[in-house]
Amino acid sequence: MKKPFFTAGVFWSLLLCTTQLSAVDTGSISETPLTDSVFGVQAEEVFSIHFRQASLREALQLLSRVAKVNIIIPEGIEGLVTVHFRDVAVKDALNAIVKANALDYTVEGGVIRIAKGDAFKETGENLQTETFHLNYATSKNMVSQVQSLLSSRGSVFADDRTNSLVVRDLPANIENAGRFLDRVDVRDAQVLIESKILEVTRTFSRALGIQWGVTKPGSRVDLRGLEDVGAAQSDRNLNVDLPAASPSGGVGLILGRLAGGTQIDLQISAAEARGDAYVISDPSIVTSNGMLAEIRSGTTLLINAQGDINIGSASSTSAAGGGSGLQQIETGVQLNVTPQISRNDYVKLTIEAVTSQPDFTRAVQGLPSIIDNTAKTTVLVKDGETTVIGGLTRFSESDQKNEVPGFARIPLIGNLFRSKSRRKENTELMVLVKPTIVTNDGTLPVQMRVRSIEKRRDAMYLEPLSDPLRDEEKKMKREMRKNVKSGNKYTKMRPPNAP
């Protein structure tokens, strides 16, 4: 049954709406059907409805009165609607208007509830729970990142025992969280940090080919204990005049690098043989990309003092429990390196080097003064290239007397029974750091390099001496093979110098 009176009433009442029509994006629409039993009109009744620039809220309210159905329209539902329906049922008109404005609806009893699509999904869709087992990432560190991907109803918690995440939310959000975890839960690249802590002579450090103060063109390095060192081009040899050694033996640390192609291991081995270098420590450590690696080599001093002692960079700990006054002070070299793999096989190293040594000549109440030097810098080093931290000069001078008791005090001839000697030492502490990117399969290249170095070292220093008898035998064997091939008769081989 048609009711044309509604057409005219609605048309003229809404014709005065002249607001500009705004574009509305379409969204996900629920397929919940509107049954005829919800409406207060007969199913066969149809209407001709025309809206032009009408308010969406007013249009829905008008349809609610015509269809004699309760419709809940929350705040925030705004917009304009222009439609022309001819001979349609009210439920079809309502369904078309809702879909055209990216809205969603649900039927609860005799009430139609309208809401925006996303809001309706969050409040009406059932939640799901899924567990994600992590292989490389730490579960508790991923909680906050996954939580940001979930809705207000979602939750996530970490299980440290199984290193897994339990996520509860809408299915779409759980799927997004799974894709995110697949991208971030990957094996971290690893870096092998090889370091050498050497005590060398000043002549060896200059002969090693180190470019002091070089990082990259145009930059400057600020290090404690030394004035700013300007950078130079990598093909220039920059020698920095270090300050004169003080009686305490401590100067600032400086940074340098080794020129490409330097066989540092072989040069150090040769320097050890000459007595120009002494390897104090040769540690190697593997760390994940972006993780801190700590290397320490030093001495533990035992001092009888009450309470904790903190002198410079060296701190003390109690060597025994209870009220014992025996304290431990850690001195030596502390090296903290954080690698960050960059493009083109470069590694950015954040280095902090601390050296400390006791000076008992300046002891106060039995506690020695601690001479410490610190260097903090960030350098870009190519994979397998070596950077050097040096500048800690140790200068010592000692006088020694030897005499024969009694006879050395005889006037005139006493000098015949005593002697004096003076010894001066000028050495430098040098720290070499070489990063090497570990291959994806986890193979460490250090074993191959060690074997290669050992072979070269054997070829240089352990070549067997020539044996004349053995050389003569080899010569005779070669001649015998030559004669056999040529068909000449060859007599029985005799040892050389045989009668």
Short mmCIF file of C-alpha atoms in Angstrom, two decimals, residues 3-481:
data_model
loop_
_atom_site.label_atom_id
_atom_site.label_comp_id
_atom_site.label_asym_id
_atom_site.label_seq_id
_atom_site.Cartn_x
_atom_site.Cartn_y
_atom_site.Cartn_z
CA LYS A 3 1.39 6.46 1.09
CA PRO A 4 2.27 9.43 -1.16
CA PHE A 5 1.51 12.02 1.53
CA PHE A 6 4.82 11.23 3.22
CA THR A 7 6.74 12.19 0.09
CA ALA A 8 5.48 15.73 0.05
CA GLY A 9 5.84 16.29 3.78
CA VAL A 10 9.41 15.10 3.98
CA PHE A 11 10.45 16.82 0.77
CA TRP A 12 9.17 20.26 1.75
CA SER A 13 10.35 20.03 5.34
CA LEU A 14 13.93 19.23 4.33
CA LEU A 15 14.20 21.27 1.16
CA LEU A 16 15.46 24.27 3.14
CA CYS A 17 18.68 22.47 4.20
CA THR A 18 21.39 24.14 2.11
CA THR A 19 24.57 23.04 3.89
CA GLN A 20 27.45 21.90 1.61
CA LEU A 21 27.49 18.09 1.12
CA SER A 22 30.58 16.50 2.62
CA ALA A 23 32.25 13.35 1.23
CA VAL A 24 32.16 10.36 3.56
CA ASP A 25 34.56 7.43 3.21
CA THR A 26 32.98 4.00 3.01
CA GLY A 27 33.96 1.51 5.65
CA SER A 28 33.31 -1.98 6.85
CA ILE A 29 29.56 -2.60 7.14
CA SER A 30 27.87 -5.19 9.29
CA GLU A 31 25.64 -7.67 7.53
CA THR A 32 23.19 -7.93 10.46
CA PRO A 33 19.73 -8.01 8.83
CA LEU A 34 16.78 -5.85 9.81
CA THR A 35 13.78 -8.16 10.26
CA ASP A 36 10.23 -7.03 9.55
CA SER A 37 9.19 -7.73 13.12
CA VAL A 38 11.30 -4.82 14.32
CA PHE A 39 9.19 -2.21 12.53
CA GLY A 40 5.73 -1.04 13.46
CA VAL A 41 4.49 -0.88 9.84
CA GLN A 42 3.48 -3.67 7.51
CA ALA A 43 6.19 -5.29 5.42
CA GLU A 44 4.31 -4.62 2.17
CA GLU A 45 4.05 -0.89 2.84
CA VAL A 46 6.35 1.19 0.63
CA PHE A 47 7.16 4.89 0.59
CA SER A 48 8.65 7.48 -1.72
CA ILE A 49 11.27 9.38 0.29
CA HIS A 50 13.36 12.35 -0.85
CA PHE A 51 16.14 14.04 1.20
CA ARG A 52 18.20 16.94 -0.14
CA GLN A 53 21.11 18.24 1.97
CA ALA A 54 19.32 16.94 5.04
CA SER A 55 21.00 16.41 8.39
CA LEU A 56 21.84 12.74 8.81
CA ARG A 57 20.66 12.73 12.41
CA GLU A 58 17.30 14.35 11.53
CA ALA A 59 16.80 11.97 8.60
CA LEU A 60 17.32 8.94 10.84
CA GLN A 61 14.98 10.35 13.47
CA LEU A 62 12.30 10.95 10.83
CA LEU A 63 12.62 7.38 9.56
CA SER A 64 12.34 6.20 13.15
CA ARG A 65 8.97 7.94 13.54
CA VAL A 66 7.65 6.70 10.20
CA ALA A 67 8.71 3.09 10.77
CA LYS A 68 7.60 3.20 14.40
CA VAL A 69 10.89 1.73 15.58
CA ASN A 70 13.32 2.78 18.31
CA ILE A 71 16.68 3.96 16.92
CA ILE A 72 19.58 4.97 19.18
CA ILE A 73 21.87 7.55 17.55
CA PRO A 74 24.98 8.34 19.67
CA GLU A 75 26.84 11.64 19.76
CA GLY A 76 29.30 12.19 16.96
CA ILE A 77 27.02 10.96 14.17
CA GLU A 78 27.06 13.97 11.86
CA GLY A 79 26.80 14.58 8.14
CA LEU A 80 24.43 15.42 5.31
CA VAL A 81 22.36 13.11 3.19
CA THR A 82 20.74 13.50 -0.24
CA VAL A 83 18.68 10.52 -1.42
CA HIS A 84 15.66 9.88 -3.65
CA PHE A 85 13.73 6.70 -2.89
CA ARG A 86 10.64 5.65 -4.81
CA ASP A 87 8.40 2.86 -3.63
CA VAL A 88 10.85 1.33 -1.12
CA ALA A 89 10.32 -0.25 2.26
CA VAL A 90 11.48 1.71 5.30
CA LYS A 91 13.96 -0.98 6.31
CA ASP A 92 15.61 -0.83 2.86
CA ALA A 93 15.86 2.96 3.04
CA LEU A 94 17.38 2.81 6.52
CA ASN A 95 19.87 0.16 5.46
CA ALA A 96 20.94 2.19 2.40
CA ILE A 97 21.43 5.40 4.38
CA VAL A 98 23.49 3.63 7.05
CA LYS A 99 25.79 2.00 4.51
CA ALA A 100 26.21 5.19 2.46
CA ASN A 101 27.55 7.03 5.53
CA ALA A 102 30.03 4.33 6.67
CA LEU A 103 27.92 3.49 9.69
CA ASP A 104 27.15 0.18 11.29
CA TYR A 105 24.14 -1.07 13.25
CA THR A 106 22.99 -3.90 15.41
CA VAL A 107 19.52 -5.05 16.45
CA GLU A 108 19.06 -5.73 20.14
CA GLY A 109 15.49 -6.76 20.88
CA GLY A 110 13.27 -4.08 19.42
CA VAL A 111 15.97 -1.41 19.35
CA ILE A 112 18.28 -0.51 16.47
CA ARG A 113 21.63 0.82 17.68
CA ILE A 114 23.67 2.83 15.18
CA ALA A 115 27.39 3.59 15.57
CA LYS A 116 30.51 4.21 13.56
CA GLY A 117 31.96 1.07 12.06
CA ASP A 118 35.19 0.90 14.11
CA ALA A 119 33.48 1.74 17.38
CA PHE A 120 30.84 -0.91 16.81
CA LYS A 121 33.45 -3.56 16.10
CA GLU A 122 35.33 -2.78 19.29
CA THR A 123 32.21 -3.01 21.41
CA GLY A 124 30.33 -5.76 19.64
CA GLU A 125 32.83 -8.23 18.16
CA ASN A 126 34.05 -11.16 20.19
CA LEU A 127 37.65 -11.12 21.41
CA GLN A 128 40.19 -13.82 20.64
CA THR A 129 43.33 -14.96 22.44
CA GLU A 130 46.55 -16.07 20.77
CA THR A 131 50.02 -16.93 22.05
CA PHE A 132 53.14 -15.85 20.16
CA HIS A 133 56.39 -17.69 20.94
CA LEU A 134 59.45 -15.50 20.40
CA ASN A 135 62.78 -16.86 19.21
CA TYR A 136 65.17 -13.92 19.49
CA ALA A 137 63.38 -10.95 21.06
CA THR A 138 62.73 -10.78 24.80
CA SER A 139 59.04 -11.05 25.60
CA LYS A 140 58.93 -8.46 28.38
CA ASN A 141 60.63 -5.91 26.12
CA MET A 142 57.94 -6.31 23.46
CA VAL A 143 54.89 -5.77 25.68
CA SER A 144 54.66 -1.99 25.29
CA GLN A 145 55.18 -2.14 21.52
CA VAL A 146 52.47 -4.75 20.98
CA GLN A 147 50.08 -2.95 23.35
CA SER A 148 50.21 0.13 21.13
CA LEU A 149 48.75 -1.94 18.27
CA LEU A 150 45.72 -3.16 20.23
CA SER A 151 42.32 -1.61 20.86
CA SER A 152 41.09 -0.29 24.18
CA ARG A 153 39.68 -3.73 24.95
CA GLY A 154 42.90 -5.55 24.08
CA SER A 155 45.53 -6.78 26.50
CA VAL A 156 48.95 -8.44 26.34
CA PHE A 157 51.22 -9.98 28.94
CA ALA A 158 54.61 -11.68 28.78
CA ASP A 159 55.51 -15.16 29.97
CA ASP A 160 59.20 -15.04 30.86
CA ARG A 161 59.50 -18.79 31.34
CA THR A 162 58.54 -19.63 27.75
CA ASN A 163 59.56 -16.25 26.28
CA SER A 164 56.13 -15.77 24.73
CA LEU A 165 53.41 -13.13 24.48
CA VAL A 166 49.74 -13.80 25.17
CA VAL A 167 47.57 -11.34 23.21
CA ARG A 168 43.80 -10.92 23.59
CA ASP A 169 41.94 -8.58 21.26
CA LEU A 170 39.88 -8.37 18.09
CA PRO A 171 40.97 -10.80 15.34
CA ALA A 172 42.16 -8.01 13.03
CA ASN A 173 44.36 -6.49 15.73
CA ILE A 174 45.80 -9.88 16.65
CA GLU A 175 46.71 -10.39 13.00
CA ASN A 176 48.46 -7.00 12.93
CA ALA A 177 50.39 -7.88 16.09
CA GLY A 178 51.49 -11.17 14.52
CA ARG A 179 52.81 -9.44 11.41
CA PHE A 180 54.68 -6.94 13.57
CA LEU A 181 56.32 -9.70 15.63
CA ASP A 182 57.36 -11.54 12.47
CA ARG A 183 59.27 -8.46 11.34
CA VAL A 184 61.02 -7.67 14.61
CA ASP A 185 61.62 -11.16 16.02
CA VAL A 186 64.68 -11.82 13.87
CA ARG A 187 68.20 -12.87 14.69
CA ASP A 188 70.41 -9.92 15.57
CA ALA A 189 73.59 -9.40 13.67
CA GLN A 190 76.69 -10.03 15.76
CA VAL A 191 80.06 -8.35 15.89
CA LEU A 192 83.34 -9.89 16.99
CA ILE A 193 85.35 -7.38 19.04
CA GLU A 194 89.05 -8.23 19.09
CA SER A 195 91.28 -6.12 21.28
CA LYS A 196 94.94 -6.06 22.17
CA ILE A 197 96.35 -4.27 25.18
CA LEU A 198 100.04 -3.62 24.59
CA GLU A 199 102.93 -2.00 26.37
CA VAL A 200 105.23 -0.72 23.64
CA THR A 201 108.19 1.56 23.19
CA ARG A 202 107.67 4.99 21.72
CA THR A 203 109.65 4.09 18.61
CA PHE A 204 107.42 1.10 17.90
CA SER A 205 104.22 3.15 18.11
CA ARG A 206 105.59 5.56 15.50
CA ALA A 207 106.81 2.75 13.24
CA LEU A 208 103.45 0.96 13.38
CA GLY A 209 101.90 3.35 10.86
CA ILE A 210 99.22 4.81 13.13
CA GLN A 211 97.41 7.96 12.05
CA TRP A 212 96.72 9.69 15.33
CA GLY A 213 93.66 11.84 15.66
CA VAL A 214 92.08 10.73 12.40
CA THR A 215 88.38 9.95 12.32
CA LYS A 216 86.88 11.39 9.14
CA PRO A 217 87.39 14.61 7.16
CA GLY A 218 86.08 17.74 8.79
CA SER A 219 85.42 16.36 12.26
CA ARG A 220 87.07 17.03 15.59
CA VAL A 221 87.69 14.72 18.51
CA ASP A 222 87.46 15.99 22.09
CA LEU A 223 89.26 13.74 24.54
CA ARG A 224 90.17 14.22 28.18
CA GLY A 225 93.78 15.05 28.93
CA LEU A 226 94.60 16.30 25.42
CA GLU A 227 93.71 19.35 23.41
CA ASP A 228 91.39 18.98 20.42
CA VAL A 229 92.90 16.94 17.63
CA GLY A 230 91.86 18.05 14.15
CA ALA A 231 90.98 15.41 11.59
CA ALA A 232 92.98 14.91 8.44
CA GLN A 233 92.53 13.05 5.19
CA SER A 234 93.00 9.30 5.45
CA ASP A 235 95.97 9.32 3.05
CA ARG A 236 98.01 11.63 5.29
CA ASN A 237 100.17 10.56 8.17
CA LEU A 238 99.33 12.77 11.12
CA ASN A 239 101.73 12.63 14.06
CA VAL A 240 100.60 14.25 17.29
CA ASP A 241 103.25 15.55 19.66
CA LEU A 242 102.24 14.13 23.01
CA PRO A 243 102.85 16.15 26.17
CA ALA A 244 106.03 15.54 28.07
CA ALA A 245 105.78 12.66 30.49
CA SER A 246 105.16 13.76 34.03
CA PRO A 247 106.81 12.06 37.00
CA SER A 248 103.48 10.39 37.79
CA GLY A 249 103.49 8.82 34.34
CA GLY A 250 99.98 9.81 33.21
CA VAL A 251 98.93 11.75 30.12
CA GLY A 252 95.76 11.90 28.10
CA LEU A 253 94.47 9.14 25.86
CA ILE A 254 94.25 9.80 22.13
CA LEU A 255 92.58 8.00 19.28
CA GLY A 256 94.09 6.77 16.03
CA ARG A 257 93.70 4.16 13.37
CA LEU A 258 95.91 1.81 11.41
CA ALA A 259 96.40 2.34 7.72
CA GLY A 260 94.77 -0.23 5.47
CA GLY A 261 96.71 -3.39 4.78
CA THR A 262 98.86 -3.25 7.89
CA GLN A 263 99.71 -6.74 9.11
CA ILE A 264 99.35 -5.73 12.72
CA ASP A 265 99.61 -9.23 14.17
CA LEU A 266 102.89 -9.93 12.40
CA GLN A 267 104.34 -6.57 13.38
CA ILE A 268 103.44 -7.12 17.02
CA SER A 269 105.01 -10.57 16.95
CA ALA A 270 108.19 -9.13 15.49
CA ALA A 271 108.19 -6.35 18.09
CA GLU A 272 107.81 -8.91 20.87
CA ALA A 273 110.83 -10.77 19.55
CA ARG A 274 112.86 -7.54 19.57
CA GLY A 275 111.61 -6.54 23.00
CA ASP A 276 109.81 -3.43 21.72
CA ALA A 277 106.33 -4.63 22.68
CA TYR A 278 104.69 -6.72 25.36
CA VAL A 279 101.14 -8.04 25.00
CA ILE A 280 99.44 -7.53 28.36
CA SER A 281 96.10 -8.97 27.27
CA ASP A 282 94.56 -10.26 24.05
CA PRO A 283 90.81 -10.68 24.72
CA SER A 284 88.07 -11.26 22.14
CA ILE A 285 84.34 -11.05 22.70
CA VAL A 286 81.23 -11.46 20.53
CA THR A 287 78.27 -9.15 21.12
CA SER A 288 74.97 -8.49 19.40
CA ASN A 289 74.49 -5.45 17.24
CA GLY A 290 73.92 -2.40 19.45
CA MET A 291 74.77 -4.22 22.70
CA LEU A 292 77.54 -3.21 25.10
CA ALA A 293 80.68 -5.35 25.31
CA GLU A 294 82.91 -4.94 28.38
CA ILE A 295 86.56 -5.95 28.48
CA ARG A 296 88.80 -5.51 31.50
CA SER A 297 92.44 -6.29 32.14
CA GLY A 298 94.14 -5.14 35.30
CA THR A 299 95.28 -5.78 38.82
CA THR A 300 93.42 -6.10 42.10
CA LEU A 301 95.06 -4.21 44.96
CA LEU A 302 94.39 -5.25 48.56
CA ILE A 303 94.40 -2.31 50.99
CA ASN A 304 93.70 -2.34 54.71
CA ALA A 305 91.10 0.39 55.19
CA GLN A 306 87.66 0.75 56.74
CA GLY A 307 84.62 1.51 54.59
CA ASP A 308 84.27 1.63 50.84
CA ILE A 309 86.91 3.49 48.86
CA ASN A 310 86.27 5.32 45.61
CA ILE A 311 89.37 6.90 44.11
CA GLY A 312 88.96 8.25 40.60
CA SER A 313 87.57 5.53 38.36
CA ALA A 314 88.69 2.77 40.75
CA SER A 315 86.30 1.65 43.45
CA SER A 316 86.80 -0.82 46.26
CA THR A 317 84.85 -3.79 47.51
CA SER A 318 85.22 -5.70 50.74
CA ALA A 319 87.56 -8.66 50.36
CA ALA A 320 86.06 -10.46 53.35
CA GLY A 321 82.80 -10.37 55.21
CA GLY A 322 81.98 -8.69 58.46
CA GLY A 323 84.22 -6.05 59.91
CA SER A 324 87.37 -6.90 57.98
CA GLY A 325 89.24 -3.80 56.83
CA LEU A 326 90.75 -5.49 53.77
CA GLN A 327 89.52 -3.70 50.64
CA GLN A 328 89.97 -4.49 46.95
CA ILE A 329 90.72 -1.79 44.40
CA GLU A 330 90.43 -2.72 40.72
CA THR A 331 92.98 -1.01 38.49
CA GLY A 332 94.11 -1.54 34.93
CA VAL A 333 92.32 -1.11 31.61
CA GLN A 334 88.52 -1.06 31.30
CA LEU A 335 87.24 -1.09 27.72
CA ASN A 336 83.54 -0.62 26.91
CA VAL A 337 82.60 -0.99 23.23
CA THR A 338 79.13 -0.73 21.67
CA PRO A 339 79.08 -1.67 17.96
CA GLN A 340 76.43 -0.55 15.48
CA ILE A 341 76.53 -2.09 12.01
CA SER A 342 76.14 0.49 9.24
CA ARG A 343 75.88 0.23 5.49
CA ASN A 344 78.68 -0.86 3.17
CA ASP A 345 80.30 -3.10 5.81
CA TYR A 346 81.10 -0.27 8.20
CA VAL A 347 80.79 -0.53 11.97
CA LYS A 348 80.19 2.48 14.21
CA LEU A 349 81.97 1.96 17.51
CA THR A 350 81.10 3.84 20.69
CA ILE A 351 84.25 3.39 22.75
CA GLU A 352 84.96 4.24 26.36
CA ALA A 353 88.44 3.40 27.56
CA VAL A 354 89.53 3.89 31.16
CA THR A 355 93.05 3.21 32.38
CA SER A 356 94.05 3.45 36.02
CA GLN A 357 97.23 2.66 37.90
CA PRO A 358 98.25 3.13 41.53
CA ASP A 359 100.94 5.58 42.57
CA PHE A 360 102.34 4.56 45.94
CA THR A 361 104.77 7.49 45.95
CA ARG A 362 101.80 9.75 46.65
CA ALA A 363 100.07 7.60 49.24
CA VAL A 364 97.90 9.26 51.88
CA GLN A 365 97.41 7.30 55.10
CA GLY A 366 98.54 4.18 53.32
CA LEU A 367 96.14 4.64 50.41
CA PRO A 368 97.85 5.11 47.04
CA SER A 369 96.67 7.73 44.61
CA ILE A 370 95.08 6.38 41.46
CA ILE A 371 96.18 7.81 38.12
CA ASP A 372 93.29 7.36 35.74
CA ASN A 373 92.71 8.46 32.15
CA THR A 374 89.47 8.29 30.21
CA ALA A 375 88.64 8.49 26.51
CA LYS A 376 85.11 8.52 25.09
CA THR A 377 84.48 8.71 21.38
CA THR A 378 82.45 7.35 18.47
CA VAL A 379 84.28 6.27 15.33
CA LEU A 380 83.27 4.70 12.02
CA VAL A 381 85.51 1.76 11.18
CA LYS A 382 85.36 -0.54 8.18
CA ASP A 383 84.76 -4.21 8.86
CA GLY A 384 88.11 -5.75 9.85
CA GLU A 385 89.91 -2.40 10.27
CA THR A 386 91.73 -1.60 13.50
CA THR A 387 91.36 1.53 15.60
CA VAL A 388 93.92 2.39 18.25
CA ILE A 389 93.69 4.14 21.61
CA GLY A 390 97.04 5.31 22.89
CA GLY A 391 98.78 8.17 24.59
CA LEU A 392 99.26 6.73 28.09
CA THR A 393 102.99 7.20 28.53
CA ARG A 394 104.82 5.67 31.46
CA PHE A 395 108.16 7.20 32.29
CA SER A 396 110.19 5.71 35.12
CA GLU A 397 113.70 6.41 36.37
CA SER A 398 115.46 4.31 38.98
CA ASP A 399 118.88 4.40 40.67
CA GLN A 400 120.50 1.21 41.92
CA LYS A 401 123.53 0.84 44.21
CA ASN A 402 125.62 -2.30 44.68
CA GLU A 403 128.42 -2.47 47.25
CA VAL A 404 130.47 -4.89 49.30
CA PRO A 405 129.65 -4.37 52.97
CA GLY A 406 132.54 -2.94 54.92
CA PHE A 407 134.98 -2.60 52.04
CA ALA A 408 132.86 0.02 50.27
CA ARG A 409 133.45 2.43 53.18
CA ILE A 410 137.23 2.29 53.05
CA PRO A 411 138.59 5.73 52.12
CA LEU A 412 140.21 6.13 48.73
CA ILE A 413 139.70 2.53 47.60
CA GLY A 414 136.04 2.22 48.62
CA ASN A 415 134.84 3.03 45.10
CA LEU A 416 136.41 -0.18 43.90
CA PHE A 417 133.91 -2.16 45.96
CA ARG A 418 130.70 -0.36 44.96
CA SER A 419 128.83 0.54 41.77
CA LYS A 420 125.92 2.76 40.72
CA SER A 421 123.48 2.30 37.85
CA ARG A 422 120.65 4.47 36.57
CA ARG A 423 117.80 3.06 34.46
CA LYS A 424 115.25 5.03 32.45
CA GLU A 425 112.18 3.52 30.82
CA ASN A 426 109.74 5.28 28.52
CA THR A 427 106.86 3.01 27.48
CA GLU A 428 103.36 3.57 26.17
CA LEU A 429 100.14 1.68 26.83
CA MET A 430 98.23 1.04 23.61
CA VAL A 431 94.77 -0.49 23.08
CA LEU A 432 93.86 -1.90 19.66
CA VAL A 433 90.21 -2.58 18.79
CA LYS A 434 89.13 -4.41 15.63
CA PRO A 435 85.45 -5.12 14.86
CA THR A 436 84.48 -7.97 12.54
CA ILE A 437 80.92 -8.60 11.39
CA VAL A 438 79.93 -12.22 12.04
CA THR A 439 78.38 -14.01 9.07
CA ASN A 440 74.67 -14.81 9.01
CA ASP A 441 75.23 -18.50 9.69
CA GLY A 442 77.01 -17.65 12.94
CA THR A 443 80.51 -18.64 11.81
CA LEU A 444 83.25 -16.79 13.64
CA PRO A 445 86.12 -15.82 11.34
CA VAL A 446 88.61 -15.58 14.18
CA GLN A 447 89.63 -19.25 13.90
CA MET A 448 90.53 -18.89 10.22
CA ARG A 449 92.52 -15.73 10.88
CA VAL A 450 94.39 -17.32 13.76
CA ARG A 451 95.41 -20.27 11.61
CA SER A 452 96.47 -17.95 8.79
CA ILE A 453 98.54 -15.83 11.17
CA GLU A 454 100.21 -18.88 12.64
CA LYS A 455 101.16 -20.12 9.19
CA ARG A 456 102.65 -16.75 8.22
CA ARG A 457 104.44 -16.53 11.54
CA ASP A 458 105.91 -20.00 11.04
CA ALA A 459 107.05 -19.03 7.56
CA MET A 460 108.76 -15.90 8.87
CA TYR A 461 110.36 -17.07 12.09
CA LEU A 462 110.33 -20.85 12.16
CA GLU A 463 111.72 -21.73 8.73
CA PRO A 464 113.95 -24.85 9.09
CA LEU A 465 117.66 -24.45 8.57
CA SER A 466 119.27 -25.83 5.44
CA ASP A 467 120.74 -29.38 5.74
CA PRO A 468 123.57 -29.99 3.19
CA LEU A 469 123.25 -33.79 3.37
CA ARG A 470 119.50 -33.71 2.77
CA ASP A 471 119.87 -31.22 -0.07
CA GLU A 472 122.46 -33.48 -1.76
CA GLU A 473 120.16 -36.48 -1.51
CA LYS A 474 117.30 -34.54 -3.07
CA LYS A 475 119.59 -33.47 -5.90
CA MET A 476 120.66 -37.06 -6.60
CA LYS A 477 117.04 -38.24 -6.64
CA ARG A 478 116.12 -35.58 -9.17
CA GLU A 479 119.04 -36.64 -11.39
CA MET A 480 118.03 -40.30 -11.10
CA ARG A 481 114.47 -39.54 -12.23
#
